CSV table of C-alpha atoms (C1' of nucleotides) in Angstrom, one decimal:
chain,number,residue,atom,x,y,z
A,475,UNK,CA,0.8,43.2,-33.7
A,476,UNK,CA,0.9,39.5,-32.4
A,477,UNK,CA,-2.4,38.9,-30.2
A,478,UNK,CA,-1.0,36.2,-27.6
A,479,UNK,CA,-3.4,34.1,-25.6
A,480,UNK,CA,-3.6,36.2,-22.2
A,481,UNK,CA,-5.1,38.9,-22.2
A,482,UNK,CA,-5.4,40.0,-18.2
A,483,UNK,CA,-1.8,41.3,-16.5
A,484,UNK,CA,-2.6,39.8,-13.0
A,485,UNK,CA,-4.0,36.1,-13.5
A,486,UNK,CA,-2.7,34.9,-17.2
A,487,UNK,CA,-5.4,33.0,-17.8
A,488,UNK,CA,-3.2,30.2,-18.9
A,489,UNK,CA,0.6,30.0,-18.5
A,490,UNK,CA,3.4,28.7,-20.1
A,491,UNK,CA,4.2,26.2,-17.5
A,492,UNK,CA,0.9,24.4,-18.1
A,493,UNK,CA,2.4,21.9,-20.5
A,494,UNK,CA,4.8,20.8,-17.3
A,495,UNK,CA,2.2,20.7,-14.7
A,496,UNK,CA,0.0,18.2,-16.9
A,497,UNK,CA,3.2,16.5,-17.4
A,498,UNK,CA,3.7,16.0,-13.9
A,499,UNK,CA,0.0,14.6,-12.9
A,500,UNK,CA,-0.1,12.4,-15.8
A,501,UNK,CA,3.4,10.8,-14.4
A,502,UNK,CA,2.1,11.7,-11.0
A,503,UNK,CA,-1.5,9.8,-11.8
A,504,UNK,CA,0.9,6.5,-13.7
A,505,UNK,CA,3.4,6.2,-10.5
A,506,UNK,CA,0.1,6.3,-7.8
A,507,UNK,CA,-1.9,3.9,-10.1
A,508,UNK,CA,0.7,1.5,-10.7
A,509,UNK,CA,2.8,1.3,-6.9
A,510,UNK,CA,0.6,3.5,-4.2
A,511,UNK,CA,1.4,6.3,-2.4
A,512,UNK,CA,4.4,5.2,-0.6
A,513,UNK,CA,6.3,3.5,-3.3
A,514,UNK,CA,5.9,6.8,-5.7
A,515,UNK,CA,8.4,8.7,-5.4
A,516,UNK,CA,8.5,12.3,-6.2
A,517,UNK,CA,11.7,11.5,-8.1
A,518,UNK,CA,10.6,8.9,-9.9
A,519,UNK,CA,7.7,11.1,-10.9
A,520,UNK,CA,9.5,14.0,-12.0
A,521,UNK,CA,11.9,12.2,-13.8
A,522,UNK,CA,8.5,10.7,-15.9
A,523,UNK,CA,7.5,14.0,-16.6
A,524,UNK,CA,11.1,15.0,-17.6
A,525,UNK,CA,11.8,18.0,-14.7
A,526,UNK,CA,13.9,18.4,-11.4
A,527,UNK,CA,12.2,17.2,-8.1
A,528,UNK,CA,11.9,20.8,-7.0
A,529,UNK,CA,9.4,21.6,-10.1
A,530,UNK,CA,6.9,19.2,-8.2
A,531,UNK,CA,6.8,20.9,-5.1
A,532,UNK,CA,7.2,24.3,-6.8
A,533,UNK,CA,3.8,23.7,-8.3
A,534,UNK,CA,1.9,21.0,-5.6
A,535,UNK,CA,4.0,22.1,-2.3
A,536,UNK,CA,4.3,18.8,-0.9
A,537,UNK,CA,3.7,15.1,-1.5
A,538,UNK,CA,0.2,15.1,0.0
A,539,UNK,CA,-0.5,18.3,-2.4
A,540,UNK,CA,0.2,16.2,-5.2
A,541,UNK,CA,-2.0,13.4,-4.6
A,542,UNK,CA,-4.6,15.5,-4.0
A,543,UNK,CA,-4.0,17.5,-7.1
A,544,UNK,CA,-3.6,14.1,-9.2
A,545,UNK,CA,-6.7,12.0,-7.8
A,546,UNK,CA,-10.0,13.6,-8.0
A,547,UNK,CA,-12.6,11.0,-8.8
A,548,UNK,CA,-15.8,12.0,-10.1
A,549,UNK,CA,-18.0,8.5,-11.0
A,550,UNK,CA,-20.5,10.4,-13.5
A,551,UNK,CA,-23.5,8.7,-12.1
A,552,UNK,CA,-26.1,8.1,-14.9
A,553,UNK,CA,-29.5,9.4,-13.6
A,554,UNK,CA,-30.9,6.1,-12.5
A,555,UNK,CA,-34.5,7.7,-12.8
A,556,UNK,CA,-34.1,7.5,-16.6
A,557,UNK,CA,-33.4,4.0,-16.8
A,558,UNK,CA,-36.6,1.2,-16.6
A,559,UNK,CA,-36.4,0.1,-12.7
A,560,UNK,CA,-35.1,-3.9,-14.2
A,561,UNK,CA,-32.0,-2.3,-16.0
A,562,UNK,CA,-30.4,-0.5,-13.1
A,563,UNK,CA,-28.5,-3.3,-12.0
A,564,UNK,CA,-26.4,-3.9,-15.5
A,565,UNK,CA,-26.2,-0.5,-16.6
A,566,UNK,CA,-24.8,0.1,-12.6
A,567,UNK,CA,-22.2,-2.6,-13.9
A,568,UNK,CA,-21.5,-1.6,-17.4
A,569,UNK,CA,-20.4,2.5,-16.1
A,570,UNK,CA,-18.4,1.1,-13.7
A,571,UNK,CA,-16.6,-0.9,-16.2
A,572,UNK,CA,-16.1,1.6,-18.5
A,573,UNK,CA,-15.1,4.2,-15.9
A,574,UNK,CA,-12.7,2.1,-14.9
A,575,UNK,CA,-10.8,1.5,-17.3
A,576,UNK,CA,-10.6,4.6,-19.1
A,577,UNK,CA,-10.0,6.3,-15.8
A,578,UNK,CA,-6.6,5.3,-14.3
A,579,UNK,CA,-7.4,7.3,-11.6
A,580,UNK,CA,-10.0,4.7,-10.0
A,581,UNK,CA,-7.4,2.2,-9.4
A,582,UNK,CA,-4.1,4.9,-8.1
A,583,UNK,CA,-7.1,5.6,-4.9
A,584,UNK,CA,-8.1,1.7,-4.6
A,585,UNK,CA,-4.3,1.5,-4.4
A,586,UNK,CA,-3.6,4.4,-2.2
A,587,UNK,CA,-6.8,3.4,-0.4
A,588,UNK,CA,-5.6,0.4,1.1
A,589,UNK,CA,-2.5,1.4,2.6
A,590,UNK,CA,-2.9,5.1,3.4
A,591,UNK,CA,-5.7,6.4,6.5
A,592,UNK,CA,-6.2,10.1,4.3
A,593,UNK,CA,-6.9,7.6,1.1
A,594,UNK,CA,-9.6,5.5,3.2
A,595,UNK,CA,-11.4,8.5,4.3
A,596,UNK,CA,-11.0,9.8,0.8
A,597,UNK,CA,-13.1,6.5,-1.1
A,598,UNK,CA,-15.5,6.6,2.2
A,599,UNK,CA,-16.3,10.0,1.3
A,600,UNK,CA,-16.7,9.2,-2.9
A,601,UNK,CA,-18.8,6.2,-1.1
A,602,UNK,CA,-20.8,8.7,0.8
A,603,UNK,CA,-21.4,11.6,-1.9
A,604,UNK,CA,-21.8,9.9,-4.8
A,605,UNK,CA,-23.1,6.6,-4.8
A,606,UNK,CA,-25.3,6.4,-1.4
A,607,UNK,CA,-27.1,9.2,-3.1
A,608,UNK,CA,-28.1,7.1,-6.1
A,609,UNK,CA,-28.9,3.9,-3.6
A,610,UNK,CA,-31.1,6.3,-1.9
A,611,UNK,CA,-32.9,7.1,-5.2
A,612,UNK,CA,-33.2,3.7,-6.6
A,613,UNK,CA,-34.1,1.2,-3.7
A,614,UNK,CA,-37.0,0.9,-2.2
A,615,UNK,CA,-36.9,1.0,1.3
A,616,UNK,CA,-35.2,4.0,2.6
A,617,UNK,CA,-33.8,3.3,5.4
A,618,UNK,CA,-32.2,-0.2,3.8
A,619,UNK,CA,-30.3,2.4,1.5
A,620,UNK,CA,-27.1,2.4,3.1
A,621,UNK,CA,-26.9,-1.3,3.1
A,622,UNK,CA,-27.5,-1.9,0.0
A,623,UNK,CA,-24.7,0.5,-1.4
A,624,UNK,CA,-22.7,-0.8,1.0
A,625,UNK,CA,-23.0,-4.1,-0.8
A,626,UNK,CA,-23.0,-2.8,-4.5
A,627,UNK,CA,-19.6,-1.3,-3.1
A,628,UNK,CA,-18.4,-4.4,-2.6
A,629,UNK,CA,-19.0,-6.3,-5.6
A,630,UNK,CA,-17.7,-3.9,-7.7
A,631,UNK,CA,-14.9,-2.7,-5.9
A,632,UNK,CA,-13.9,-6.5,-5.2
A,633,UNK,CA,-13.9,-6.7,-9.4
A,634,UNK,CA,-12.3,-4.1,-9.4
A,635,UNK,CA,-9.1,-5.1,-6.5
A,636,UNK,CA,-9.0,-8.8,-8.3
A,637,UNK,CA,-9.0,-7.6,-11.5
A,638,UNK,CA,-7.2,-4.3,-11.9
A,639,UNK,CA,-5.0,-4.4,-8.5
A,640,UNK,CA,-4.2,-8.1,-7.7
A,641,UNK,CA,-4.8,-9.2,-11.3
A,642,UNK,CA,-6.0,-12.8,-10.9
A,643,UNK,CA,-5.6,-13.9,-14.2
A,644,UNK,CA,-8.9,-15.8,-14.3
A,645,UNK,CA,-10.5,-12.3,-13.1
A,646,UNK,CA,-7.9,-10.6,-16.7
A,647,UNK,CA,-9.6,-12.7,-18.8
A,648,UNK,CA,-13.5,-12.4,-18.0
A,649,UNK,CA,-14.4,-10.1,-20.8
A,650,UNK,CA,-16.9,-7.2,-20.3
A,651,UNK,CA,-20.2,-8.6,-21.3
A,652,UNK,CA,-19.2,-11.8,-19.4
A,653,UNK,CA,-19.2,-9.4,-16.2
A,654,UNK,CA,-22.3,-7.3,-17.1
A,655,UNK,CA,-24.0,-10.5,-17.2
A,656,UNK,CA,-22.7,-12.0,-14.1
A,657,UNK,CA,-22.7,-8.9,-11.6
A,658,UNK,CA,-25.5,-7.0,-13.7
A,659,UNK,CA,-28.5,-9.5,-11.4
A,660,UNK,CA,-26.3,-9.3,-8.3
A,661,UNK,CA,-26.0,-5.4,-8.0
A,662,UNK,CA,-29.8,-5.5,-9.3
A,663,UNK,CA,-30.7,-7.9,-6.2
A,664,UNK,CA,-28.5,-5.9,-3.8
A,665,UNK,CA,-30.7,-2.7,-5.0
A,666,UNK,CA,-34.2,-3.2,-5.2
A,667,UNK,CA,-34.7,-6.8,-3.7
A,668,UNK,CA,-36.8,-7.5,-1.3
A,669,UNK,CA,-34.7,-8.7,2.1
A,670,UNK,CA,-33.3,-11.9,1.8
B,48,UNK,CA,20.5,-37.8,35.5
B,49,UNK,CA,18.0,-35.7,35.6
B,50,UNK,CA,16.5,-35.3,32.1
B,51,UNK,CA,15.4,-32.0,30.8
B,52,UNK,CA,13.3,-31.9,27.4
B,53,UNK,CA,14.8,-31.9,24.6
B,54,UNK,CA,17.1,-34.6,23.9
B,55,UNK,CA,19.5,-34.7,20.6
B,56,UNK,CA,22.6,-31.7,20.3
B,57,UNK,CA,22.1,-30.6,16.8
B,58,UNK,CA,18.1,-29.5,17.0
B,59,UNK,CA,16.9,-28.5,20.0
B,60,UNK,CA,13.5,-28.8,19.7
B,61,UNK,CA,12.6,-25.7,21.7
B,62,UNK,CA,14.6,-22.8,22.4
B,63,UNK,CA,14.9,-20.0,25.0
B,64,UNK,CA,14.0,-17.5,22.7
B,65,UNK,CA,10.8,-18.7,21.3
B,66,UNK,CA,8.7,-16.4,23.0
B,67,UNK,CA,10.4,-13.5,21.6
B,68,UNK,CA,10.2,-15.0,18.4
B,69,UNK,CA,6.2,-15.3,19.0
B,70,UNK,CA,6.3,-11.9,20.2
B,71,UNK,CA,8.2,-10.7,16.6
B,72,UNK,CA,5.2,-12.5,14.7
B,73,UNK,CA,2.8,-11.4,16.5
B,74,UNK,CA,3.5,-7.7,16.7
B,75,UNK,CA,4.4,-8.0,12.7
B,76,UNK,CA,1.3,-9.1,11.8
B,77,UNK,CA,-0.7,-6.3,13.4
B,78,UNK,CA,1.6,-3.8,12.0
B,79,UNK,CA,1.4,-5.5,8.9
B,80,UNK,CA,-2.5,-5.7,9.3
B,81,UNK,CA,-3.1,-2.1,9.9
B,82,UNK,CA,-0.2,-0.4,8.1
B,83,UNK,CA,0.7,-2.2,5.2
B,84,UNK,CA,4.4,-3.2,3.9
B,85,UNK,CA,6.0,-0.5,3.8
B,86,UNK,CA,4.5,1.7,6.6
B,87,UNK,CA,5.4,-1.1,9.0
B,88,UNK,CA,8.5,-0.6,9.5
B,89,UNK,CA,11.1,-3.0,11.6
B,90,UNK,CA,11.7,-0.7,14.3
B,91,UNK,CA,8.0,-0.2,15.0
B,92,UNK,CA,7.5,-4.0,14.8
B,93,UNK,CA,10.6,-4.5,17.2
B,94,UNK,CA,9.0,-1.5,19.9
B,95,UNK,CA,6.0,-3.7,19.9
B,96,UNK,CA,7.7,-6.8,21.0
B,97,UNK,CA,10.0,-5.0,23.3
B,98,UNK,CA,13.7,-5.5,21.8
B,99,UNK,CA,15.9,-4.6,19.7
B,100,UNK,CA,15.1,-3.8,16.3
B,101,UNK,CA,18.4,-6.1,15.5
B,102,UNK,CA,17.2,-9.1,16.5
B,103,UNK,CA,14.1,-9.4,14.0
B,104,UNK,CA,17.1,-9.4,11.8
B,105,UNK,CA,19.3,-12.1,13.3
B,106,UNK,CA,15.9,-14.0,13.5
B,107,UNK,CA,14.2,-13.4,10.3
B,108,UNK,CA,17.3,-12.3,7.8
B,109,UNK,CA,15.6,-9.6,6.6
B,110,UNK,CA,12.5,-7.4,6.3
B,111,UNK,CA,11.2,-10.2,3.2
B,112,UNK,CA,11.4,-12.7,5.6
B,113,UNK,CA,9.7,-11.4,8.3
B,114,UNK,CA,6.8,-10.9,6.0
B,115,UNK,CA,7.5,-14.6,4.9
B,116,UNK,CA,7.0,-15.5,8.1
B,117,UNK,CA,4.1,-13.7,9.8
B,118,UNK,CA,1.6,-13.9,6.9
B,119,UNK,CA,1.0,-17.7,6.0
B,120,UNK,CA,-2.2,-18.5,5.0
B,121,UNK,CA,-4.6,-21.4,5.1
B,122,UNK,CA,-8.1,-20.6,4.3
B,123,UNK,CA,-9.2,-24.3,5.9
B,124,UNK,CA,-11.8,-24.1,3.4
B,125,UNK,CA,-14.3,-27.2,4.0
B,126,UNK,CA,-15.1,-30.1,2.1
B,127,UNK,CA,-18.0,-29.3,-0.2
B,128,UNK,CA,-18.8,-32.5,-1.6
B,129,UNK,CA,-20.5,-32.7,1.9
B,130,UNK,CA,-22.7,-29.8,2.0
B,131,UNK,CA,-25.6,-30.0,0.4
B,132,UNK,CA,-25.6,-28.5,-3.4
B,133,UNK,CA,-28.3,-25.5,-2.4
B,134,UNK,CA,-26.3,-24.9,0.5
B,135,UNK,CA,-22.8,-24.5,-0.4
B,136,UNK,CA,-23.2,-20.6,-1.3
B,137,UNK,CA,-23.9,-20.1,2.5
B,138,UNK,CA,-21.6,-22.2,3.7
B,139,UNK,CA,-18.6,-20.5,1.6
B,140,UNK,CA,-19.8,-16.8,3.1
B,141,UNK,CA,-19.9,-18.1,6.5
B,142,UNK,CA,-16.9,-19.6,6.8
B,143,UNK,CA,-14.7,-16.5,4.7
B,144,UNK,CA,-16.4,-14.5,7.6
B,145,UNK,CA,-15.0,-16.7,10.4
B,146,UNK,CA,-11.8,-16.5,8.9
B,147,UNK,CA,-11.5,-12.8,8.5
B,148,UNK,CA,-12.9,-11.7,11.9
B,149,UNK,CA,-10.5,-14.1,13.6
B,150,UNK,CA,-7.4,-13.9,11.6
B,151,UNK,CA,-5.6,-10.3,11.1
B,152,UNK,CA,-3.2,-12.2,8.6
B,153,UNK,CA,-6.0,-11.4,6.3
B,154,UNK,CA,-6.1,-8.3,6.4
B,155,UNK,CA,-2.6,-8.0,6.2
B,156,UNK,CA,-2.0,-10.0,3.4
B,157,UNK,CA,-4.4,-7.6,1.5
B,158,UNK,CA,-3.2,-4.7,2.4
B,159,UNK,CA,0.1,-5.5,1.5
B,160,UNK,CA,-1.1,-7.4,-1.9
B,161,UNK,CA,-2.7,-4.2,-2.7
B,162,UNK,CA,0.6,-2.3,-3.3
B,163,UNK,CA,3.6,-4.7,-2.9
B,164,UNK,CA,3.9,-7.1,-6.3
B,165,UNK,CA,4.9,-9.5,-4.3
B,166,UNK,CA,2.2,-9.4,-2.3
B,167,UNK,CA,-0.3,-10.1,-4.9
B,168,UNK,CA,2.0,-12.9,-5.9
B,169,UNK,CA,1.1,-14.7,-2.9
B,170,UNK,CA,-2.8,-13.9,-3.1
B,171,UNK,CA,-2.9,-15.2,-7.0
B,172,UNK,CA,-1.1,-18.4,-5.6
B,173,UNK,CA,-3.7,-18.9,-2.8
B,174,UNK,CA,-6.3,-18.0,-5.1
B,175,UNK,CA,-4.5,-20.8,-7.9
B,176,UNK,CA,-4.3,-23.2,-4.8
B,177,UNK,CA,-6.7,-22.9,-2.2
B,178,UNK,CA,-9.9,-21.3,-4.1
B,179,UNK,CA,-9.8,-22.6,-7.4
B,180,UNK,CA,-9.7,-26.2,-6.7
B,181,UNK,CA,-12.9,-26.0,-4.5
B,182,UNK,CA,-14.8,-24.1,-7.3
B,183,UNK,CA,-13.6,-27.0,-9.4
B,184,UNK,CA,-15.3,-29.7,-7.4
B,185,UNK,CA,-18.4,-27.9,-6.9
B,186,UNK,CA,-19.3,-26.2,-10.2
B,187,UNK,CA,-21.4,-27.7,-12.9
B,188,UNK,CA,-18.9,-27.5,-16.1
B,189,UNK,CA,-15.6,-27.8,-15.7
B,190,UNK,CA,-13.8,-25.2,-18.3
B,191,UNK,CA,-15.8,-22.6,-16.0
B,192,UNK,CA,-14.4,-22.6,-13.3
B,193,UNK,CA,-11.6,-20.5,-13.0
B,194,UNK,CA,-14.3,-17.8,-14.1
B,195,UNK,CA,-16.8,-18.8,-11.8
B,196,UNK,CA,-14.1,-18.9,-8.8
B,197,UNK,CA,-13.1,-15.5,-10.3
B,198,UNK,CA,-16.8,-13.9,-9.3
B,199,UNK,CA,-16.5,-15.6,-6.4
B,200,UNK,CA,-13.1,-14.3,-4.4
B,201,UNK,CA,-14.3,-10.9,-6.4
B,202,UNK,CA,-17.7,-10.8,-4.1
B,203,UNK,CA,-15.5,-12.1,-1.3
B,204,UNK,CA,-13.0,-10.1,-1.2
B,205,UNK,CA,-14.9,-6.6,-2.2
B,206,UNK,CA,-16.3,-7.3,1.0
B,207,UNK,CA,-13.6,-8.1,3.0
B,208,UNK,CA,-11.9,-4.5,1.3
B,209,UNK,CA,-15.0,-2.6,1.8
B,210,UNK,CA,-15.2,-4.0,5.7
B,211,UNK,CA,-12.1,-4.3,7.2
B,212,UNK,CA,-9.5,-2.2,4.8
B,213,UNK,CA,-11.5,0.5,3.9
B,214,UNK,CA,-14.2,0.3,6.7
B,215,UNK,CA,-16.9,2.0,5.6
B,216,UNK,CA,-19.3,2.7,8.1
B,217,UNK,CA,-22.4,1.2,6.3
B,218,UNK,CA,-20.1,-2.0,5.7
B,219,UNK,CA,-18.6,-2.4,9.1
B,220,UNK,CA,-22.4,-1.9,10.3
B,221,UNK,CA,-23.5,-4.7,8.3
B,222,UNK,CA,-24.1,-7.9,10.7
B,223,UNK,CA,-22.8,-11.4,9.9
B,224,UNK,CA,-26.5,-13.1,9.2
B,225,UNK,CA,-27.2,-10.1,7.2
B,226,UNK,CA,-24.5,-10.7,4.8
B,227,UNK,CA,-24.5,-14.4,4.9
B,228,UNK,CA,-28.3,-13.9,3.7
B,229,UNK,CA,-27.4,-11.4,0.9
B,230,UNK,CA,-23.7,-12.5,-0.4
B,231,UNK,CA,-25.0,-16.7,-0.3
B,232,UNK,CA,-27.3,-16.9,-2.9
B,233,UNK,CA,-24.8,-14.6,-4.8
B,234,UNK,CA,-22.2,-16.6,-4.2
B,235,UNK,CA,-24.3,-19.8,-5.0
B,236,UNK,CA,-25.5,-18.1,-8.4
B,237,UNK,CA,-21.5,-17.7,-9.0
B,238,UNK,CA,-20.8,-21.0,-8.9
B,239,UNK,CA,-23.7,-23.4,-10.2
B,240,UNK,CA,-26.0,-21.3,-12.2
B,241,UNK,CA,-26.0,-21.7,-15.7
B,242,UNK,CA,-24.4,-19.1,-17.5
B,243,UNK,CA,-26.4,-15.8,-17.7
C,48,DC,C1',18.2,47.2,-25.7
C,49,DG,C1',17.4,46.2,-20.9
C,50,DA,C1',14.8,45.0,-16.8
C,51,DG,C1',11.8,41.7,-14.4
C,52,DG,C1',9.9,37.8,-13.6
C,53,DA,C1',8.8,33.1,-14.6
C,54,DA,C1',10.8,28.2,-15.6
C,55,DG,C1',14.0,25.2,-14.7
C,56,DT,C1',18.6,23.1,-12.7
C,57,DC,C1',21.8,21.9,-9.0
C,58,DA,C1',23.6,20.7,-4.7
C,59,DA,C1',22.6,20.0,-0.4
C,60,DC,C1',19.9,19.4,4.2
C,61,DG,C1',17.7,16.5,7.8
C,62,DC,C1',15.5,12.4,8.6
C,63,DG,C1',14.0,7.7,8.8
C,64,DT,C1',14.8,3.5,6.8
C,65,DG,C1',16.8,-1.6,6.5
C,66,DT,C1',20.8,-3.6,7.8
C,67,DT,C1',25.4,-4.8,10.1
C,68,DG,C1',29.1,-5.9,13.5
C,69,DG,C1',30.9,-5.5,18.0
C,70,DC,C1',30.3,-6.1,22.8
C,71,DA,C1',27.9,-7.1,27.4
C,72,DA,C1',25.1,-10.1,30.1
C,73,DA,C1',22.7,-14.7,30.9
C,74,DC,C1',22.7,-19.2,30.6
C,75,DA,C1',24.6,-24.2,29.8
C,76,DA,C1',28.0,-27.7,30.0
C,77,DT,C1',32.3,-29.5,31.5
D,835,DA,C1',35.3,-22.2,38.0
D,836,DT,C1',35.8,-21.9,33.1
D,837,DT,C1',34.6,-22.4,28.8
D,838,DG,C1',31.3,-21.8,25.0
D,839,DT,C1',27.0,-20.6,23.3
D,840,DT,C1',22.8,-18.2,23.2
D,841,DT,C1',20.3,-13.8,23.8
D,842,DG,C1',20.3,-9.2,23.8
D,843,DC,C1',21.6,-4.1,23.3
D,844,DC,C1',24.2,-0.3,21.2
D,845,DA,C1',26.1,2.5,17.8
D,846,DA,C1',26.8,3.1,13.3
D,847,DC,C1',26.6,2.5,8.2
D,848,DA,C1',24.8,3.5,3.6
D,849,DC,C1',20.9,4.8,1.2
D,850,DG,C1',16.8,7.0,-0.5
D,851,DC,C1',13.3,9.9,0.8
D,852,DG,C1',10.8,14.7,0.9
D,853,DT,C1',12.1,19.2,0.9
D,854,DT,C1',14.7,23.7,0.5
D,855,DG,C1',17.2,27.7,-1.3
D,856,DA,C1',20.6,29.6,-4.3
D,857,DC,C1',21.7,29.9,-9.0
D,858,DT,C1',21.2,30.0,-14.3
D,859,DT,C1',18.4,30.4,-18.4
D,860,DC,C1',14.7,31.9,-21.0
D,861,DC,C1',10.8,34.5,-22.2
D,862,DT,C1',8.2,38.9,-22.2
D,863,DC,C1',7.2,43.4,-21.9
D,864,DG,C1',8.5,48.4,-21.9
DNA sequence: CGAGGAAGTCAACGCGTGTTGGCAAACAAT
DNA sequence: ATTGTTTGCCAACACGCGTTGACTTCCTCG
């Protein structure tokens, strides 16, 4: 007999509606990314991903389900304690880069982020989980630690709004290693610098 | 005769409902500030200034126009060629600091520039008009400056996102010496250091 | 085959939006 | 006092939104 892929009765372990689901994120991850939360339209989503409205909230009960279900950032962190003390600051620089622009994601919650109170509270808390840890674990002083993320946030998020968001053409056109070499000092100051 | 003020038919250089107008402005660019385009919405705008939603129309045309009209931006930015060369990096942070804590327009224009296209419109034109030709009589070579003003506004404005859009707590915590000592030799690095 | 459930479509609801035109009051000028 | 204009309010329109429930179609398993 034909072995199909489930083998349980009570949770199929994968379902045929999967290839619709992905659909809808992927659209769902596109419309976010490129117009924010309030601009996105369900429809305009579901007709991306080739369904009926309904199948959206079918599958992510609401709007705010959605979202959720479509933006979940992890920043894969390199362990900083790997890296020679001097590098930090340009291999910081050169993740972030790459993460971003492989990662659509990043910029639908910079978007969202900036118009919508639950997308605030959602960078503060990538802000607090993820990257004051490593601050903590690279800089010197511990107490200064929450500063000094708080200004690495800034840089590279302020790359990232002129250059993926706003699109200043003179921020387009810097090319990669141009950045790296540019920021790579900054973020290493901001880190492990004495106070200025 | 008794002669009031203004004195020609056709233009009458003040009108009697100027200080509803003012009011209009004034309770758009809050809502504009904190909400963003299109959370802000005309009726909120017109409970604010205490009439009718109807006469933001009659008075600004349309919902564009309104915008148009509460967010106009003039970054004042000083004239460098009298600062002292080491000294322009401090002067540039200072000064963006003034303007942001004292001017919600700011905040509003990038809010709205963050998901509206025709919001960044107008932050790539200020950046193109107001920024760029500074960067260009202060840096070193001229072909580098729309990079260099590029870093720049990026540092800038990461801040400005990190501080008063997002609000992280270890931003908003920061104090204004604190950051003029940190972000000025960044911002000085940007714009006359040789290339890295 | 036939039953049962999952996948998907369709039409509609209630709501809030930007926007419009008509009408009452307040003021200005003759 | 009467006219005309400005200032304002009110009620309504058309539209697009998120969301809902009933209905058909398709697959899968006895």
């Amino acid at each position: 007999m034909l072995v199909t892929m489930p083998t349980s009765k009570p949770v199929p372990a994968s379902r045929r509606s999967d290839a619709t689901r992905a659909a809808i994120l992927d659209a769902a991850r596109e419309r976010f990314a490129t117009e924010g939360y309030e601009r996105a339209t369900i429809r305009a989503i579901a007709r991306d991903a080739n369904i009926d409205p309904s199948m959206v909230m079918r599958y992510y009960v609401s709007k705010e389900g959605l979202f959720a279900a479509a933006v979940s950032v992890d920043l894969e962190l390199p362990d900083l304690s790997q890296v020679p003390r001097e590098a930090v600051g340009r291999a910081l620089v050169t993740h972030f880069l790459a993460m971003w622009e492989e990662n659509e994601v990043l910029t639908a919650l910079l978007r969202v982020g900036a118009t919508n109170p639950a997308g605030a509270e959602r960078m503060q808390g990538i802000f607090r989980d993820q990257v004051l840890p490593v601050a903590r674990q690279v800089c010197p002083d511990p107490e200064g630690a929450p500063a000094r993320a708080a200004l690495v946030a800034s840089q590279l998020l302020g790359l990232a709004l002129t250059r993926y968001v706003l699109r200043f053409p003179s921020a387009v056109e810097l090319d990669r290693e141009e950045i790296v070499a540019w920021l790579g000092p900054t973020v290493q100051v901001y880190l492990s610098s004495a106070h200025p």
